[in-house]
Short mmCIF file of C-alpha atoms in Angstrom, two decimals:
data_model
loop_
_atom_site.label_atom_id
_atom_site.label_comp_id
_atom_site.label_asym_id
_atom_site.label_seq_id
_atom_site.Cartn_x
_atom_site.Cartn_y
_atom_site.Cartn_z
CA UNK A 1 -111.02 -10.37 -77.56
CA UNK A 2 -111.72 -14.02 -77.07
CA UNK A 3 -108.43 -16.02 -76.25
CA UNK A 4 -107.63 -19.31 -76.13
CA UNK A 5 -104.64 -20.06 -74.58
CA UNK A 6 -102.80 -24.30 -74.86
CA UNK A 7 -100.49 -24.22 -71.72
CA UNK A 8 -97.73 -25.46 -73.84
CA UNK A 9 -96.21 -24.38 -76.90
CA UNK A 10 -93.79 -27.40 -77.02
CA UNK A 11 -93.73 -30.42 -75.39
CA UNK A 12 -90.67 -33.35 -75.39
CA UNK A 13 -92.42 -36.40 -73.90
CA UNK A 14 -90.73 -40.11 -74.17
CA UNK A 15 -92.33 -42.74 -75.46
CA UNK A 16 -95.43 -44.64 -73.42
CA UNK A 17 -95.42 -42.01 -71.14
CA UNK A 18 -99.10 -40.04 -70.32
CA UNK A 19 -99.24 -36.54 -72.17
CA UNK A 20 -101.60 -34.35 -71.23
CA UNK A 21 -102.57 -31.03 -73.37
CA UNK A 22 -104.09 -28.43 -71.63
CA UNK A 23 -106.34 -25.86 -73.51
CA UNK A 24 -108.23 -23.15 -71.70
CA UNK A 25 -111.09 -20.16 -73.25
CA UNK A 26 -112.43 -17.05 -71.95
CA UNK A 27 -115.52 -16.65 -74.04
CA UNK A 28 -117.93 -19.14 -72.41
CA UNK A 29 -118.19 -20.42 -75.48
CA UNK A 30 -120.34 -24.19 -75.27
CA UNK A 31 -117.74 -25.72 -78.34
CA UNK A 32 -114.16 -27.09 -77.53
CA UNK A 33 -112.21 -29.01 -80.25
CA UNK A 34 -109.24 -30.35 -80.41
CA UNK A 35 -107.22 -30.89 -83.49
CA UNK A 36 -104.03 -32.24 -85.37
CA UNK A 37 -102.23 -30.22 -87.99
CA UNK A 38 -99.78 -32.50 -90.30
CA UNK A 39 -97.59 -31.07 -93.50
CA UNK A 40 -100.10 -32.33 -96.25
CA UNK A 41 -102.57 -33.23 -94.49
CA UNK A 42 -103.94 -30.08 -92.97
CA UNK A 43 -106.38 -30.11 -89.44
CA UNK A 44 -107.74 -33.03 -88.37
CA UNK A 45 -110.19 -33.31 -85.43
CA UNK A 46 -109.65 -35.54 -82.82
CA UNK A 47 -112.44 -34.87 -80.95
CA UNK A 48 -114.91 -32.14 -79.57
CA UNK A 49 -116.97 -31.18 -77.03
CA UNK A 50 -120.15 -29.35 -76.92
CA UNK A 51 -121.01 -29.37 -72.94
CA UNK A 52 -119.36 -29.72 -70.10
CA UNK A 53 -118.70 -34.00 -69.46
CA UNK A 54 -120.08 -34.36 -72.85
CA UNK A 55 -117.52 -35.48 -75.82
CA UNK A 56 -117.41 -36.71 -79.62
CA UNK A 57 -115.36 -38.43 -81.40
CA UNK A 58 -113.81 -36.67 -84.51
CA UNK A 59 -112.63 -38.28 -87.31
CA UNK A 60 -109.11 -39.78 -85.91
CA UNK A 61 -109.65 -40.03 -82.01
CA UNK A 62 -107.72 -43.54 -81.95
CA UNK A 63 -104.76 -43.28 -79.08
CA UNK A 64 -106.39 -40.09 -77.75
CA UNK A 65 -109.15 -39.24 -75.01
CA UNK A 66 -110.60 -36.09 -73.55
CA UNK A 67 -111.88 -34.24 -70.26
CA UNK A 68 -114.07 -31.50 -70.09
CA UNK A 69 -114.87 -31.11 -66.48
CA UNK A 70 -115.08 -27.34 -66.56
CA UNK A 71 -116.86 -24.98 -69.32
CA UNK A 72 -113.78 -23.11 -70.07
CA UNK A 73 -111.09 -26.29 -70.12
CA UNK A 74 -110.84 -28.89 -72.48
CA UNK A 75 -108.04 -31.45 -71.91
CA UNK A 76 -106.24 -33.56 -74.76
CA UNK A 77 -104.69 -37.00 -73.06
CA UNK A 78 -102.53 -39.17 -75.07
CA UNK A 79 -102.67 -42.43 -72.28
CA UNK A 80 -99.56 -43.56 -73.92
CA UNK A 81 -97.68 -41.64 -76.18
CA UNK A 82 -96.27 -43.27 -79.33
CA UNK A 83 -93.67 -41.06 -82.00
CA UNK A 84 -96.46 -41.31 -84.25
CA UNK A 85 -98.01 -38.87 -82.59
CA UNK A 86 -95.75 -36.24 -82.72
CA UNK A 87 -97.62 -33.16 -84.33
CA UNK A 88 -98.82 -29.78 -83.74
CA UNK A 89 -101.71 -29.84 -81.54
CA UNK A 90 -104.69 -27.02 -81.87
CA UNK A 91 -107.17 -26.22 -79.84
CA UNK A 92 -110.34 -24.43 -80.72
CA UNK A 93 -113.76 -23.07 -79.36
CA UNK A 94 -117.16 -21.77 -80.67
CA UNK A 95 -120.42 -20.63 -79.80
CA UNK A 96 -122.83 -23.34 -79.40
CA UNK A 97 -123.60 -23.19 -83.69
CA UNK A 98 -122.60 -21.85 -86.03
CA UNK A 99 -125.61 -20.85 -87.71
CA UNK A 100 -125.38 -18.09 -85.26
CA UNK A 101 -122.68 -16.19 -87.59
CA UNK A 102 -120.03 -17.04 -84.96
CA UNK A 103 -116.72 -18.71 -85.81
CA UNK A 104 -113.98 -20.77 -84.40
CA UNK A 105 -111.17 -19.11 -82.35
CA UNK A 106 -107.93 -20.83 -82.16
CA UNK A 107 -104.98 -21.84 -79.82
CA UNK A 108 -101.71 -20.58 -80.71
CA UNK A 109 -101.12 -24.85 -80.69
CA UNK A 110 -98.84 -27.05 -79.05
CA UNK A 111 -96.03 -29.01 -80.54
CA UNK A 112 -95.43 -31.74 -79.15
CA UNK A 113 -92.34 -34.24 -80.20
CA UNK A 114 -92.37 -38.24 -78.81
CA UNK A 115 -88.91 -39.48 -79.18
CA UNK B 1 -118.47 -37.92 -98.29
CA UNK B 2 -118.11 -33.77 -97.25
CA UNK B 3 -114.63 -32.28 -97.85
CA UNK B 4 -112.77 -30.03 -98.53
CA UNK B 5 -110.41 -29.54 -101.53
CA UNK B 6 -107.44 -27.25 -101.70
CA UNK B 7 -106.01 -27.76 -105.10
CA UNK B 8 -102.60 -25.87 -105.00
CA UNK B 9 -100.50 -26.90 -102.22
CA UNK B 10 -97.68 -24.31 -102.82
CA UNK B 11 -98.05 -21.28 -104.55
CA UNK B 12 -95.23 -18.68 -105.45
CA UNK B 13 -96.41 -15.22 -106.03
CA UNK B 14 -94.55 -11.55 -106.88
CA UNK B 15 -94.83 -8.96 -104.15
CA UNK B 16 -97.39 -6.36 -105.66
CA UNK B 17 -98.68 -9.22 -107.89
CA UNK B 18 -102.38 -10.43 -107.42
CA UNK B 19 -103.36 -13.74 -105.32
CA UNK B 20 -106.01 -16.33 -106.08
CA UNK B 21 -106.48 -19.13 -103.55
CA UNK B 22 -108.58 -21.90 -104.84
CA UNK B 23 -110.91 -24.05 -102.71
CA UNK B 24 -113.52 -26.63 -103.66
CA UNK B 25 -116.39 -28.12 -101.51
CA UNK B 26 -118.11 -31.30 -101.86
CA UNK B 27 -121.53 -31.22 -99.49
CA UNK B 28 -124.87 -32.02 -100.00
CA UNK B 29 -126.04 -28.42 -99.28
CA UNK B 30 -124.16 -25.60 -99.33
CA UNK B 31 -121.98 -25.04 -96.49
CA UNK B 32 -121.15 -22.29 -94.21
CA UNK B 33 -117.45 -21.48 -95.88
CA UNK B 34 -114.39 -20.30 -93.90
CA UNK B 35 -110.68 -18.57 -94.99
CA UNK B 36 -107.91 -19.15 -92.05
CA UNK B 37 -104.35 -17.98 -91.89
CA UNK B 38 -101.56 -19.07 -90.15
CA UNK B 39 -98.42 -17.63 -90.05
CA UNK B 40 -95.76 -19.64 -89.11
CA UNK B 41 -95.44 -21.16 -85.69
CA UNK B 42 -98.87 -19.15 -84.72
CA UNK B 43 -102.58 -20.37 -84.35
CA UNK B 44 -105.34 -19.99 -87.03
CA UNK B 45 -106.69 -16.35 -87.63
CA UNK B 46 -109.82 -15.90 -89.81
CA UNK B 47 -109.82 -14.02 -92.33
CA UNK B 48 -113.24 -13.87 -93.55
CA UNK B 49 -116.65 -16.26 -93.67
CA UNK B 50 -119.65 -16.73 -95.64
CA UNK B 51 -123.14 -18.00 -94.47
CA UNK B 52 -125.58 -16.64 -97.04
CA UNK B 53 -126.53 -13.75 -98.94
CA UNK B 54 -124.09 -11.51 -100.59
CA UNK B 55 -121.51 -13.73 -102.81
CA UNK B 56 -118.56 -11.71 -102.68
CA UNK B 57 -117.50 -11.33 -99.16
CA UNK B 58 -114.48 -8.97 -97.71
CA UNK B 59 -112.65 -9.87 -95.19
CA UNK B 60 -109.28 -8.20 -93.06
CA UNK B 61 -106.02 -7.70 -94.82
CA UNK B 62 -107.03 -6.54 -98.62
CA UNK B 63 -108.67 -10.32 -98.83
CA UNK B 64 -111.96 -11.14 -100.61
CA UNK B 65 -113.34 -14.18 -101.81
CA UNK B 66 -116.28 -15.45 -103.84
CA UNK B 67 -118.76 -17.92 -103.74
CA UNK B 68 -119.95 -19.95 -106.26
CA UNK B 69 -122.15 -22.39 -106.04
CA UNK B 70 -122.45 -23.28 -109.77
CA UNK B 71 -118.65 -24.53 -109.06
CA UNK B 72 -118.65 -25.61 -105.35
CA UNK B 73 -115.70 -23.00 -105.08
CA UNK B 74 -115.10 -20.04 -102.61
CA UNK B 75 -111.74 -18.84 -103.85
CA UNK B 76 -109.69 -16.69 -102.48
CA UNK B 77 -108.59 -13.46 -103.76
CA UNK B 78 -106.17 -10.08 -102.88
CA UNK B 79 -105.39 -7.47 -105.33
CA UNK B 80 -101.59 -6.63 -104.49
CA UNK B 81 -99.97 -8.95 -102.03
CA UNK B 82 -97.47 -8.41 -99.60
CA UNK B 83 -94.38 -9.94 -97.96
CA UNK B 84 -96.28 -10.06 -94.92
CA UNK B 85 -98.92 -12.23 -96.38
CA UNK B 86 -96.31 -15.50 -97.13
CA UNK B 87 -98.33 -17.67 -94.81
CA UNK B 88 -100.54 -21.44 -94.97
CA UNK B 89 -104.20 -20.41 -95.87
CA UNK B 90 -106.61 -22.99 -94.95
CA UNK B 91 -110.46 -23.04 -96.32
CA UNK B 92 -112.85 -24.61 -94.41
CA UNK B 93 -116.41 -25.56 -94.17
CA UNK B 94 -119.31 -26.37 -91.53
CA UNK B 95 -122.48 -28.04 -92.81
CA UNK B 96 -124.73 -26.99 -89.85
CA UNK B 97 -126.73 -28.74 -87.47
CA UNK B 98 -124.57 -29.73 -84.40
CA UNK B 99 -121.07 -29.07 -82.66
CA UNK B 100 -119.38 -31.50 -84.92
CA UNK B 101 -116.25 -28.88 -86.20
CA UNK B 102 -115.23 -27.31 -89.39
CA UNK B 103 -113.93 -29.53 -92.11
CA UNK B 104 -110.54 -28.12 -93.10
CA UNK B 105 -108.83 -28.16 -96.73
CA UNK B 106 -105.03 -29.55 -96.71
CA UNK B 107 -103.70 -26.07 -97.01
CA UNK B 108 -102.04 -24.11 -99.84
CA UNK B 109 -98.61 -22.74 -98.70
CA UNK B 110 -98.06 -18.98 -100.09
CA UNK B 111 -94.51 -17.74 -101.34
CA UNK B 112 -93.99 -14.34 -101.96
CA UNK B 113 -90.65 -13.70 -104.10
CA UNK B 114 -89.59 -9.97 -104.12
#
């Protein structure tokens, strides 16, 4: 079974501080994305990666960057976190397309609360 | 612009009852089409997908859904529901060509009353 595994399920992190989101796959899969989930608003991407050092921005990357220096990890950083930001988190990862009748596989997500 | 439309944001159903889901795309050619769960406090499972050919596609739990391109829909659908199935479902879509992510509905929130 493919697993993707965030290394936090919740997260308390103070204002301005640094926040890093840790999300790890087993598949070898080329895709990593990471995502926000709001009431109402559903899954938003923040950004995604298709290659190791390579990134794109998703449709609401402001106050957010990435790292990919490894295949399998793909790192969320908030450089300084504001409450706005608290949300679940959720990682994901695919095959390289999906025109090859693959799909995405989620994280189990991280919640993370700025106060 | 593509999206994704997920009319129904709560929806309050009798166990044993039936279950339509309704989801409506808007892309320029017709997308690769996705059903997620998610129970609470858990990740996104998939429930079932559709990239071409047959229309009606099955997928785990009792769920089917149909595509119609007529409509731009690919609703949801389970005979007899369960108290198990009281979840978020999430529809989704891809529109091919690059690692850019699936395109997510806002969700529709299932009740199940007893």
């Amino acid at each position: 079974d493919v697993k993707v595994t965030q290394s936090s399920r919740y997260l308390v992190k103070r204002t301005g501080e640094k926040v890093f989101l840790e999300c790890v796959q087993d598949m070898d899969h080329e895709n990593m994305f990471w995502y926000r989930q709001d009431p109402g608003l559903g899954l938003r991407l923040i950004y995604f990666s298709y290659d190791v050092k390579m990134k794109e921005k998703g449709d609401i990357p402001e106050g957010y960057s990435v790292s990919r220096e490894k295949k399998e990890r793909f790192s969320l950083i908030l450089e300084s976190a504001s409450t706005n930001q608290t949300s679940m988190y959720l990682c994901a990862s695919s095959l390289v397309s999906f025109v090859m009748n693959t799909e995405a596989f989620f994280g189990q997500g991280t919640r993370l609360t700025v106060v | 612009a593509q999206s994704v439309t997920q009319p129904d944001i709560h929806i309050t159903v009798s166990e044993g009852a039936s279950l339509e889901l309704r989801c409506n795309y808007s892309y320029g050619a017709t997308p690769y089409l996705f059903w997620y769960v998610q129970s609470p406090g858990q990740g996104l499972q998939l429930l079932l997908k559709y990239f071409s050919g047959d229309t009606l596609v099955q997928g785990i739990k009792g769920f089917e859904a149909e595509f119609k391109r007529s409509q731009s829909s690919f609703n949801l659908r389970k005979p007899s529901v369960h108290w198990s199935d009281a979840a978020e479902y999430f529809c989704a879509a891809y529109s091919g060509g690059g690692a850019d992510g699936l395109t997510f509905g806002k969700g529709t929130h299932l009740i199940i009353q007893p």
